[in-house]
Amino acid sequence: MPKKQFAIIGLGRFGSSVATFLSQMGYEVLAIDEDEERVQDVANTVTHAVSADSTDEEAMRALGVRNFDVVVVAIGQDIQASILTTLILKDLGVPKLIVKAQNELHGKVLNKIGADKVVFPERDMGLRVAHHLISPNILEHIELSTDYSIVELRVPASMIGKNLKQLDVRAKYGCNVLAIKRGNDMNVAPSADQAITEEDILVIVGRNEQLTKLEQAYA
Ligand code: ATP
């Protein structure tokens, strides 16, 4: 199967980091920004870097943006430009459109006009940092929906030596241990009698409020 091709529009901190990482992973990346200097900054990293205004439908058509598998619109501050760009790319028939939103309202509009996925990098990173501050044992927090998340919990001292049956997070907190990470190994079918060691990381899914209770209990 040929590798997916990506176009990234808006080369601020977010857009340029998405573009650079995809390139480093060996993917074809078209990077677009109206600011020539931003384009130059990534020109040596990505496959093609072009200066263009993404609210110019003809320019987007001429660049063949609709032929890319995924297009990421990473324009933040100029909400009008972000919305117009999204509309234009939807009309051109881009198969998958991922758009960065500046705030909840911006996100709502983007969803309404057909963005396939709306991301809130600042909000999500803020949430992660806050979770980590409340419970330093939380290494990762992934929102599955507004109500459910997956967390990675570094094993607190009180868990060491116990097994999943004894911990019984399902009955106590209504959460499920999906997997246990140990170094580079990942046990995705942990058994109830597996004893937990100091180096383990538990991957747990649950409702947000239940996970918070569990995080606080083991903070
Ligand atoms: P970040 O937080 O990722 O640094 P940001 O949310 O502050 O970015 P901006 O700096 O407003 O977002 O925009 C990101 C980039 O998008 C800028 O480099 C800007 O030049 C570019 N941009 C804005 N409008 C357009 C447009 N119409 N066409 C092409 N690029 C645009």
GROMACS .gro file of N, CA and C in nm, residues 51-212:
model
  486
   51SER      N    1   0.458   2.889  -0.069
   51SER     CA    2   0.393   3.005  -0.012
   51SER      C    3   0.262   3.031  -0.087
   52ALA      N    4   0.150   3.025  -0.015
   52ALA     CA    5   0.020   3.050  -0.079
   52ALA      C    6  -0.081   3.088   0.028
   53ASP      N    7  -0.186   3.159  -0.018
   53ASP     CA    8  -0.295   3.196   0.072
   53ASP      C    9  -0.403   3.087   0.061
   54SER      N   10  -0.430   3.020   0.172
   54SER     CA   11  -0.522   2.905   0.165
   54SER      C   12  -0.668   2.948   0.150
   55THR      N   13  -0.695   3.078   0.162
   55THR     CA   14  -0.833   3.123   0.138
   55THR      C   15  -0.854   3.155  -0.011
   56ASP      N   16  -0.752   3.130  -0.091
   56ASP     CA   17  -0.761   3.151  -0.235
   56ASP      C   18  -0.789   3.014  -0.300
   57GLU      N   19  -0.916   2.995  -0.336
   57GLU     CA   20  -0.959   2.864  -0.387
   57GLU      C   21  -0.878   2.820  -0.509
   58GLU      N   22  -0.853   2.914  -0.598
   58GLU     CA   23  -0.778   2.880  -0.721
   58GLU      C   24  -0.638   2.830  -0.687
   59ALA      N   25  -0.576   2.900  -0.589
   59ALA     CA   26  -0.440   2.861  -0.550
   59ALA      C   27  -0.442   2.718  -0.493
   60MET      N   28  -0.545   2.686  -0.413
   60MET     CA   29  -0.553   2.552  -0.353
   60MET      C   30  -0.577   2.446  -0.461
   61ARG      N   31  -0.658   2.484  -0.558
   61ARG     CA   32  -0.686   2.392  -0.669
   61ARG      C   33  -0.557   2.366  -0.749
   62ALA      N   34  -0.486   2.478  -0.777
   62ALA     CA   35  -0.364   2.467  -0.859
   62ALA      C   36  -0.258   2.381  -0.789
   63LEU      N   37  -0.256   2.387  -0.655
   63LEU     CA   38  -0.156   2.307  -0.581
   63LEU      C   39  -0.200   2.160  -0.567
   64GLY      N   40  -0.320   2.131  -0.610
   64GLY     CA   41  -0.368   1.992  -0.604
   64GLY      C   42  -0.389   1.942  -0.462
   65VAL      N   43  -0.428   2.033  -0.374
   65VAL     CA   44  -0.440   1.996  -0.232
   65VAL      C   45  -0.541   1.882  -0.213
   66ARG      N   46  -0.641   1.876  -0.300
   66ARG     CA   47  -0.744   1.773  -0.280
   66ARG      C   48  -0.693   1.631  -0.307
   67ASN      N   49  -0.576   1.622  -0.372
   67ASN     CA   50  -0.522   1.489  -0.398
   67ASN      C   51  -0.450   1.428  -0.279
   68PHE      N   52  -0.434   1.506  -0.173
   68PHE     CA   53  -0.365   1.453  -0.055
   68PHE      C   54  -0.464   1.373   0.030
   69ASP      N   55  -0.415   1.268   0.095
   69ASP     CA   56  -0.503   1.182   0.175
   69ASP      C   57  -0.558   1.257   0.295
   70VAL      N   58  -0.470   1.335   0.358
   70VAL     CA   59  -0.511   1.408   0.478
   70VAL      C   60  -0.458   1.551   0.467
   71VAL      N   61  -0.543   1.647   0.500
   71VAL     CA   62  -0.497   1.785   0.506
   71VAL      C   63  -0.519   1.837   0.647
   72VAL      N   64  -0.414   1.897   0.704
   72VAL     CA   65  -0.423   1.954   0.838
   72VAL      C   66  -0.424   2.107   0.824
   73VAL      N   67  -0.529   2.170   0.876
   73VAL     CA   68  -0.535   2.317   0.874
   73VAL      C   69  -0.493   2.365   1.012
   74ALA      N   70  -0.377   2.427   1.019
   74ALA     CA   71  -0.320   2.466   1.149
   74ALA      C   72  -0.309   2.618   1.158
   75ILE      N   73  -0.417   2.684   1.118
   75ILE     CA   74  -0.422   2.830   1.132
   75ILE      C   75  -0.499   2.858   1.260
   76GLY      N   76  -0.438   2.929   1.353
   76GLY     CA   77  -0.505   2.948   1.481
   76GLY      C   78  -0.570   3.084   1.496
   77GLN      N   79  -0.487   3.185   1.498
   77GLN     CA   80  -0.538   3.316   1.538
   77GLN      C   81  -0.636   3.378   1.439
   78ASP      N   82  -0.612   3.358   1.312
   78ASP     CA   83  -0.702   3.415   1.211
   78ASP      C   84  -0.817   3.316   1.189
   79ILE      N   85  -0.918   3.327   1.277
   79ILE     CA   86  -1.029   3.230   1.275
   79ILE      C   87  -1.103   3.234   1.141
   80GLN      N   88  -1.116   3.355   1.089
   80GLN     CA   89  -1.185   3.368   0.959
   80GLN      C   90  -1.111   3.289   0.851
   81ALA      N   91  -0.979   3.302   0.848
   81ALA     CA   92  -0.900   3.230   0.747
   81ALA      C   93  -0.912   3.079   0.768
   82SER      N   94  -0.915   3.037   0.894
   82SER     CA   95  -0.926   2.894   0.924
   82SER      C   96  -1.060   2.839   0.873
   83ILE      N   97  -1.168   2.915   0.896
   83ILE     CA   98  -1.301   2.870   0.854
   83ILE      C   99  -1.314   2.870   0.702
   84LEU      N  100  -1.266   2.976   0.639
   84LEU     CA  101  -1.274   2.983   0.492
   84LEU      C  102  -1.193   2.871   0.428
   85THR      N  103  -1.075   2.849   0.483
   85THR     CA  104  -0.989   2.742   0.429
   85THR      C  105  -1.059   2.607   0.440
   86THR      N  106  -1.120   2.583   0.556
   86THR     CA  107  -1.189   2.455   0.578
   86THR      C  108  -1.303   2.438   0.476
   87LEU      N  109  -1.381   2.544   0.456
   87LEU     CA  110  -1.491   2.539   0.359
   87LEU      C  111  -1.441   2.508   0.219
   88ILE      N  112  -1.336   2.581   0.181
   88ILE     CA  113  -1.282   2.564   0.046
   88ILE      C  114  -1.231   2.420   0.025
   89LEU      N  115  -1.159   2.370   0.126
   89LEU     CA  116  -1.101   2.236   0.110
   89LEU      C  117  -1.210   2.129   0.110
   90LYS      N  118  -1.315   2.150   0.189
   90LYS     CA  119  -1.428   2.057   0.188
   90LYS      C  120  -1.491   2.055   0.050
   91ASP      N  121  -1.511   2.175  -0.007
   91ASP     CA  122  -1.572   2.186  -0.140
   91ASP      C  123  -1.485   2.120  -0.247
   92LEU      N  124  -1.354   2.132  -0.228
   92LEU     CA  125  -1.264   2.071  -0.327
   92LEU      C  126  -1.264   1.918  -0.316
   93GLY      N  127  -1.314   1.867  -0.204
   93GLY     CA  128  -1.327   1.722  -0.188
   93GLY      C  129  -1.210   1.654  -0.119
   94VAL      N  130  -1.142   1.728  -0.030
   94VAL     CA  131  -1.032   1.665   0.046
   94VAL      C  132  -1.089   1.547   0.127
   95PRO      N  133  -1.028   1.429   0.117
   95PRO     CA  134  -1.086   1.311   0.183
   95PRO      C  135  -1.089   1.322   0.336
   96LYS      N  136  -0.983   1.376   0.395
   96LYS     CA  137  -0.982   1.385   0.541
   96LYS      C  138  -0.922   1.519   0.583
   97LEU      N  139  -1.001   1.592   0.659
   97LEU     CA  140  -0.961   1.728   0.694
   97LEU      C  141  -0.953   1.740   0.846
   98ILE      N  142  -0.833   1.771   0.895
   98ILE     CA  143  -0.813   1.787   1.039
   98ILE      C  144  -0.782   1.934   1.065
   99VAL      N  145  -0.856   1.995   1.156
   99VAL     CA  146  -0.842   2.140   1.173
   99VAL      C  147  -0.817   2.174   1.319
  100LYS      N  148  -0.720   2.261   1.339
  100LYS     CA  149  -0.689   2.308   1.474
  100LYS      C  150  -0.784   2.422   1.511
  101ALA      N  151  -0.845   2.412   1.631
  101ALA     CA  152  -0.937   2.517   1.676
  101ALA      C  153  -0.873   2.599   1.786
  102GLN      N  154  -0.909   2.725   1.786
  102GLN     CA  155  -0.855   2.818   1.883
  102GLN      C  156  -0.934   2.812   2.015
  103ASN      N  157  -1.065   2.788   2.003
  103ASN     CA  158  -1.151   2.780   2.121
  103ASN      C  159  -1.274   2.695   2.087
  104GLU      N  160  -1.360   2.672   2.188
  104GLU     CA  161  -1.475   2.582   2.171
  104GLU      C  162  -1.568   2.626   2.058
  105LEU      N  163  -1.594   2.757   2.052
  105LEU     CA  164  -1.687   2.808   1.951
  105LEU      C  165  -1.631   2.787   1.810
  106HIS      N  166  -1.504   2.818   1.796
  106HIS     CA  167  -1.436   2.794   1.669
  106HIS      C  168  -1.448   2.646   1.632
  107GLY      N  169  -1.429   2.560   1.731
  107GLY     CA  170  -1.439   2.415   1.709
  107GLY      C  171  -1.578   2.375   1.662
  108LYS      N  172  -1.680   2.434   1.724
  108LYS     CA  173  -1.819   2.402   1.686
  108LYS      C  174  -1.845   2.437   1.541
  109VAL      N  175  -1.798   2.557   1.501
  109VAL     CA  176  -1.818   2.600   1.363
  109VAL      C  177  -1.748   2.502   1.268
  110LEU      N  178  -1.625   2.465   1.304
  110LEU     CA  179  -1.548   2.375   1.217
  110LEU      C  180  -1.620   2.241   1.201
  111ASN      N  181  -1.677   2.190   1.311
  111ASN     CA  182  -1.752   2.064   1.303
  111ASN      C  183  -1.873   2.080   1.211
  112LYS      N  184  -1.941   2.192   1.226
  112LYS     CA  185  -2.063   2.216   1.146
  112LYS      C  186  -2.034   2.223   0.997
  113ILE      N  187  -1.918   2.280   0.962
  113ILE     CA  188  -1.892   2.297   0.818
  113ILE      C  189  -1.816   2.177   0.760
  114GLY      N  190  -1.801   2.072   0.841
  114GLY     CA  191  -1.755   1.947   0.782
  114GLY      C  192  -1.612   1.904   0.810
  115ALA      N  193  -1.545   1.969   0.907
  115ALA     CA  194  -1.410   1.919   0.943
  115ALA      C  195  -1.426   1.775   0.993
  116ASP      N  196  -1.338   1.686   0.950
  116ASP     CA  197  -1.351   1.546   0.993
  116ASP      C  198  -1.303   1.528   1.136
  117LYS      N  199  -1.206   1.611   1.176
  117LYS     CA  200  -1.160   1.606   1.315
  117LYS      C  201  -1.114   1.745   1.355
  118VAL      N  202  -1.156   1.787   1.473
  118VAL     CA  203  -1.113   1.917   1.523
  118VAL      C  204  -1.021   1.892   1.643
  119VAL      N  205  -0.905   1.957   1.643
  119VAL     CA  206  -0.813   1.936   1.755
  119VAL      C  207  -0.791   2.068   1.829
  120PHE      N  208  -0.768   2.054   1.960
  120PHE     CA  209  -0.748   2.169   2.049
  120PHE      C  210  -0.615   2.148   2.122
  121PRO      N  211  -0.502   2.170   2.055
  121PRO     CA  212  -0.374   2.133   2.117
  121PRO      C  213  -0.346   2.204   2.249
  122GLU      N  214  -0.377   2.334   2.257
  122GLU     CA  215  -0.347   2.407   2.381
  122GLU      C  216  -0.432   2.355   2.495
  123ARG      N  217  -0.564   2.338   2.468
  123ARG     CA  218  -0.654   2.289   2.571
  123ARG      C  219  -0.611   2.148   2.617
  124ASP      N  220  -0.580   2.062   2.521
  124ASP     CA  221  -0.546   1.924   2.557
  124ASP      C  222  -0.416   1.917   2.635
  125MET      N  223  -0.319   1.998   2.596
  125MET     CA  224  -0.192   1.996   2.669
  125MET      C  225  -0.212   2.054   2.809
  126GLY      N  226  -0.298   2.157   2.818
  126GLY     CA  227  -0.329   2.215   2.949
  126GLY      C  228  -0.390   2.110   3.041
  127LEU      N  229  -0.484   2.032   2.985
  127LEU     CA  230  -0.549   1.926   3.063
  127LEU      C  231  -0.447   1.823   3.111
  128ARG      N  232  -0.359   1.785   3.019
  128ARG     CA  233  -0.257   1.684   3.055
  128ARG      C  234  -0.169   1.732   3.168
  129VAL      N  235  -0.123   1.857   3.154
  129VAL     CA  236  -0.033   1.912   3.257
  129VAL      C  237  -0.108   1.917   3.389
  130ALA      N  238  -0.235   1.961   3.385
  130ALA     CA  239  -0.313   1.971   3.509
  130ALA      C  240  -0.330   1.833   3.573
  131HIS      N  241  -0.362   1.732   3.491
  131HIS     CA  242  -0.376   1.596   3.544
  131HIS      C  243  -0.247   1.550   3.611
  132HIS      N  244  -0.137   1.581   3.544
  132HIS     CA  245  -0.008   1.537   3.595
  132HIS      C  246   0.025   1.608   3.726
  133LEU      N  247  -0.020   1.734   3.738
  133LEU     CA  248   0.006   1.809   3.861
  133LEU      C  249  -0.075   1.753   3.977
  134ILE      N  250  -0.202   1.716   3.946
  134ILE     CA  251  -0.288   1.661   4.051
  134ILE      C  252  -0.233   1.525   4.095
  135SER      N  253  -0.197   1.447   3.996
  135SER     CA  254  -0.148   1.312   4.027
  135SER      C  255  -0.023   1.284   3.945
  136PRO      N  256   0.095   1.303   4.007
  136PRO     CA  257   0.220   1.284   3.932
  136PRO      C  258   0.236   1.142   3.879
  137ASN      N  259   0.154   1.049   3.931
  137ASN     CA  260   0.164   0.912   3.881
  137ASN      C  261   0.097   0.895   3.745
  138ILE      N  262   0.019   0.995   3.704
  138ILE     CA  263  -0.045   0.987   3.572
  138ILE      C  264   0.056   1.033   3.467
  139LEU      N  265   0.096   0.939   3.381
  139LEU     CA  266   0.198   0.971   3.282
  139LEU      C  267   0.135   1.017   3.152
  140GLU      N  268   0.015   0.968   3.126
  140GLU     CA  269  -0.051   0.998   2.998
  140GLU      C  270  -0.200   1.003   3.022
  141HIS      N  271  -0.267   1.093   2.951
  141HIS     CA  272  -0.413   1.103   2.966
  141HIS      C  273  -0.469   1.125   2.827
  142ILE      N  274  -0.550   1.031   2.781
  142ILE     CA  275  -0.606   1.041   2.645
  142ILE      C  276  -0.757   1.048   2.656
  143GLU      N  277  -0.813   1.158   2.606
  143GLU     CA  278  -0.959   1.174   2.609
  143GLU      C  279  -1.022   1.091   2.498
  144LEU      N  280  -1.110   0.996   2.532
  144LEU     CA  281  -1.177   0.918   2.427
  144LEU      C  282  -1.303   0.990   2.382
  145SER      N  283  -1.372   1.052   2.478
  145SER     CA  284  -1.491   1.132   2.448
  145SER      C  285  -1.500   1.234   2.561
  146THR      N  286  -1.610   1.308   2.569
  146THR     CA  287  -1.618   1.406   2.677
  146THR      C  288  -1.626   1.335   2.813
  147ASP      N  289  -1.674   1.211   2.815
  147ASP     CA  290  -1.694   1.140   2.943
  147ASP      C  291  -1.589   1.034   2.976
  148TYR      N  292  -1.523   0.982   2.874
  148TYR     CA  293  -1.433   0.868   2.898
  148TYR      C  294  -1.289   0.898   2.857
  149SER      N  295  -1.195   0.842   2.932
  149SER     CA  296  -1.053   0.859   2.899
  149SER      C  297  -0.976   0.731   2.925
  150ILE      N  298  -0.853   0.731   2.871
  150ILE     CA  299  -0.757   0.627   2.904
  150ILE      C  300  -0.642   0.695   2.976
  151VAL      N  301  -0.597   0.640   3.089
  151VAL     CA  302  -0.481   0.698   3.155
  151VAL      C  303  -0.372   0.592   3.171
  152GLU      N  304  -0.249   0.641   3.176
  152GLU     CA  305  -0.137   0.554   3.210
  152GLU      C  306  -0.094   0.590   3.351
  153LEU      N  307  -0.101   0.493   3.439
  153LEU     CA  308  -0.074   0.519   3.581
  153LEU      C  309   0.055   0.447   3.623
  154ARG      N  310   0.151   0.527   3.670
  154ARG     CA  311   0.272   0.465   3.725
  154ARG      C  312   0.232   0.402   3.857
  155VAL      N  313   0.278   0.279   3.880
  155VAL     CA  314   0.230   0.205   3.997
  155VAL      C  315   0.273   0.274   4.126
  156PRO      N  316   0.176   0.315   4.209
  156PRO     CA  317   0.211   0.373   4.337
  156PRO      C  318   0.256   0.264   4.436
  157ALA      N  319   0.330   0.306   4.538
  157ALA     CA  320   0.389   0.208   4.632
  157ALA      C  321   0.284   0.113   4.688
  158SER      N  322   0.163   0.166   4.714
  158SER     CA  323   0.062   0.082   4.779
  158SER      C  324   0.010  -0.031   4.689
  159MET      N  325   0.041  -0.026   4.561
  159MET     CA  326  -0.007  -0.132   4.470
  159MET      C  327   0.095  -0.245   4.452
  160ILE      N  328   0.221  -0.214   4.484
  160ILE     CA  329   0.328  -0.311   4.453
  160ILE      C  330   0.305  -0.442   4.527
  161GLY      N  331   0.318  -0.553   4.452
  161GLY     CA  332   0.304  -0.686   4.511
  161GLY      C  333   0.162  -0.738   4.506
  162LYS      N  334   0.066  -0.649   4.482
  162LYS     CA  335  -0.073  -0.695   4.475
  162LYS      C  336  -0.104  -0.739   4.331
  163ASN      N  337  -0.211  -0.817   4.317
  163ASN     CA  338  -0.253  -0.850   4.181
  163ASN      C  339  -0.381  -0.775   4.147
  164LEU      N  340  -0.422  -0.788   4.021
  164LEU     CA  341  -0.538  -0.709   3.975
  164LEU      C  342  -0.665  -0.745   4.052
  165LYS      N  343  -0.673  -0.872   4.091
  165LYS     CA  344  -0.791  -0.916   4.164
  165LYS      C  345  -0.798  -0.845   4.300
  166GLN      N  346  -0.683  -0.837   4.365
  166GLN     CA  347  -0.679  -0.770   4.497
  166GLN      C  348  -0.707  -0.620   4.484
  167LEU      N  349  -0.655  -0.561   4.379
  167LEU     CA  350  -0.677  -0.416   4.361
  167LEU      C  351  -0.824  -0.387   4.329
  168ASP      N  352  -0.880  -0.473   4.245
  168ASP     CA  353  -1.022  -0.468   4.211
  168ASP      C  354  -1.070  -0.328   4.171
  169VAL      N  355  -0.996  -0.264   4.080
  169VAL     CA  356  -1.035  -0.129   4.039
  169VAL      C  357  -1.169  -0.130   3.965
  170ARG      N  358  -1.208  -0.247   3.915
  170ARG     CA  359  -1.335  -0.254   3.843
  170ARG      C  360  -1.452  -0.234   3.941
  171ALA      N  361  -1.447  -0.305   4.054
  171ALA     CA  362  -1.556  -0.292   4.152
  171ALA      C  363  -1.546  -0.160   4.227
  172LYS      N  364  -1.421  -0.119   4.261
  172LYS     CA  365  -1.405   0.001   4.344
  172LYS      C  366  -1.429   0.129   4.266
  173TYR      N  367  -1.383   0.132   4.141
  173TYR     CA  368  -1.387   0.258   4.065
  173TYR      C  369  -1.459   0.245   3.931
  174GLY      N  370  -1.507   0.127   3.899
  174GLY     CA  371  -1.575   0.108   3.771
  174GLY      C  372  -1.482   0.126   3.652
  175CYS      N  373  -1.351   0.108   3.674
  175CYS     CA  374  -1.253   0.125   3.565
  175CYS      C  375  -1.196  -0.012   3.527
  176ASN      N  376  -1.139  -0.019   3.408
  176ASN     CA  377  -1.081  -0.143   3.361
  176ASN      C  378  -0.933  -0.129   3.330
  177VAL      N  379  -0.853  -0.224   3.380
  177VAL     CA  380  -0.710  -0.223   3.343
  177VAL      C  381  -0.698  -0.293   3.208
  178LEU      N  382  -0.664  -0.215   3.106
  178LEU     CA  383  -0.656  -0.270   2.970
  178LEU      C  384  -0.526  -0.344   2.946
  179ALA      N  385  -0.420  -0.289   3.003
  179ALA     CA  386  -0.288  -0.345   2.973
  179ALA      C  387  -0.191  -0.308   3.086
  180ILE      N  388  -0.083  -0.385   3.092
  180ILE     CA  389   0.026  -0.352   3.185
  180ILE      C  390   0.155  -0.340   3.104
  181LYS      N  391   0.216  -0.222   3.115
  181LYS     CA  392   0.343  -0.200   3.046
  181LYS      C  393   0.456  -0.231   3.142
  182ARG      N  394   0.554  -0.307   3.095
  182ARG     CA  395   0.673  -0.332   3.178
  182ARG      C  396   0.794  -0.317   3.086
  183GLY      N  397   0.865  -0.206   3.102
  183GLY     CA  398   0.976  -0.177   3.010
  183GLY      C  399   0.921  -0.166   2.870
  184ASN      N  400   0.980  -0.245   2.777
  184ASN     CA  401   0.932  -0.241   2.638
  184ASN      C  402   0.820  -0.340   2.612
  185ASP      N  403   0.785  -0.420   2.713
  185ASP     CA  404   0.679  -0.520   2.694
  185ASP      C  405   0.544  -0.461   2.728
  186MET      N  406   0.444  -0.507   2.656
  186MET     CA  407   0.308  -0.461   2.681
  186MET      C  408   0.220  -0.584   2.692
  187ASN      N  409   0.166  -0.611   2.810
  187ASN     CA  410   0.075  -0.724   2.827
  187ASN      C  411  -0.068  -0.673   2.811
  188VAL      N  412  -0.129  -0.705   2.693
  188VAL     CA  413  -0.261  -0.649   2.664
  188VAL      C  414  -0.374  -0.739   2.715
  189ALA      N  415  -0.334  -0.851   2.775
  189ALA     CA  416  -0.438  -0.937   2.834
  189ALA      C  417  -0.393  -0.975   2.975
  190PRO      N  418  -0.383  -0.877   3.064
  190PRO     CA  419  -0.331  -0.909   3.198
  190PRO      C  420  -0.428  -1.000   3.274
  191SER      N  421  -0.371  -1.099   3.341
  191SER     CA  422  -0.459  -1.191   3.414
  191SER      C  423  -0.481  -1.137   3.556
  192ALA      N  424  -0.590  -1.181   3.616
  192ALA     CA  425  -0.630  -1.128   3.747
  192ALA      C  426  -0.527  -1.157   3.855
  193ASP      N  427  -0.448  -1.265   3.836
  193ASP     CA  428  -0.353  -1.299   3.943
  193ASP      C  429  -0.210  -1.252   3.916
  194GLN      N  430  -0.195  -1.167   3.812
  194GLN     CA  431  -0.060  -1.115   3.784
  194GLN      C  432  -0.019  -1.014   3.891
  195ALA      N  433   0.094  -1.042   3.956
  195ALA     CA  434   0.139  -0.949   4.062
  195ALA      C  435   0.201  -0.825   3.998
  196ILE      N  436   0.172  -0.712   4.057
  196ILE     CA  437   0.220  -0.585   4.003
  196ILE      C  438   0.355  -0.550   4.063
  197THR      N  439   0.448  -0.509   3.976
  197THR     CA  440   0.582  -0.476   4.025
  197THR      C  441   0.602  -0.324   4.018
  198GLU      N  442   0.712  -0.283   4.078
  198GLU     CA  443   0.743  -0.140   4.090
  198GLU      C  444   0.756  -0.072   3.955
  199GLU      N  445   0.808  -0.149   3.855
  199GLU     CA  446   0.836  -0.087   3.725
  199GLU      C  447   0.715  -0.084   3.632
  200ASP      N  448   0.600  -0.137   3.679
  200ASP     CA  449   0.483  -0.146   3.590
  200ASP      C  450   0.414  -0.012   3.571
  201ILE      N  451   0.351  -0.002   3.454
  201ILE     CA  452   0.262   0.112   3.426
  201ILE      C  453   0.128   0.052   3.385
  202LEU      N  454   0.021   0.094   3.454
  202LEU     CA  455  -0.112   0.040   3.422
  202LEU      C  456  -0.182   0.130   3.321
  203VAL      N  457  -0.241   0.068   3.219
  203VAL     CA  458  -0.319   0.143   3.121
  203VAL      C  459  -0.467   0.117   3.154
  204ILE      N  460  -0.535   0.224   3.194
  204ILE     CA  461  -0.670   0.207   3.252
  204ILE      C  462  -0.772   0.289   3.174
  205VAL      N  463  -0.888   0.230   3.146
  205VAL     CA  464  -0.996   0.303   3.079
  205VAL      C  465  -1.113   0.321   3.177
  206GLY      N  466  -1.180   0.433   3.169
  206GLY     CA  467  -1.294   0.454   3.258
  206GLY      C  468  -1.361   0.588   3.236
  207ARG      N  469  -1.468   0.609   3.312
  207ARG     CA  470  -1.534   0.740   3.310
  207ARG      C  471  -1.443   0.841   3.378
  208ASN      N  472  -1.446   0.964   3.331
  208ASN     CA  473  -1.353   1.065   3.384
  208ASN      C  474  -1.362   1.080   3.536
  209GLU      N  475  -1.485   1.089   3.589
  209GLU     CA  476  -1.494   1.113   3.733
  209GLU      C  477  -1.444   0.993   3.813
  210GLN      N  478  -1.464   0.871   3.758
  210GLN     CA  479  -1.415   0.751   3.826
  210GLN      C  480  -1.262   0.746   3.822
  211LEU      N  481  -1.209   0.784   3.705
  211LEU     CA  482  -1.062   0.786   3.692
  211LEU      C  483  -1.002   0.888   3.788
  212THR      N  484  -1.069   1.004   3.803
  212THR     CA  485  -1.018   1.106   3.894
  212THR      C  486  -1.015   1.052   4.037
   0.00000   0.00000   0.00000
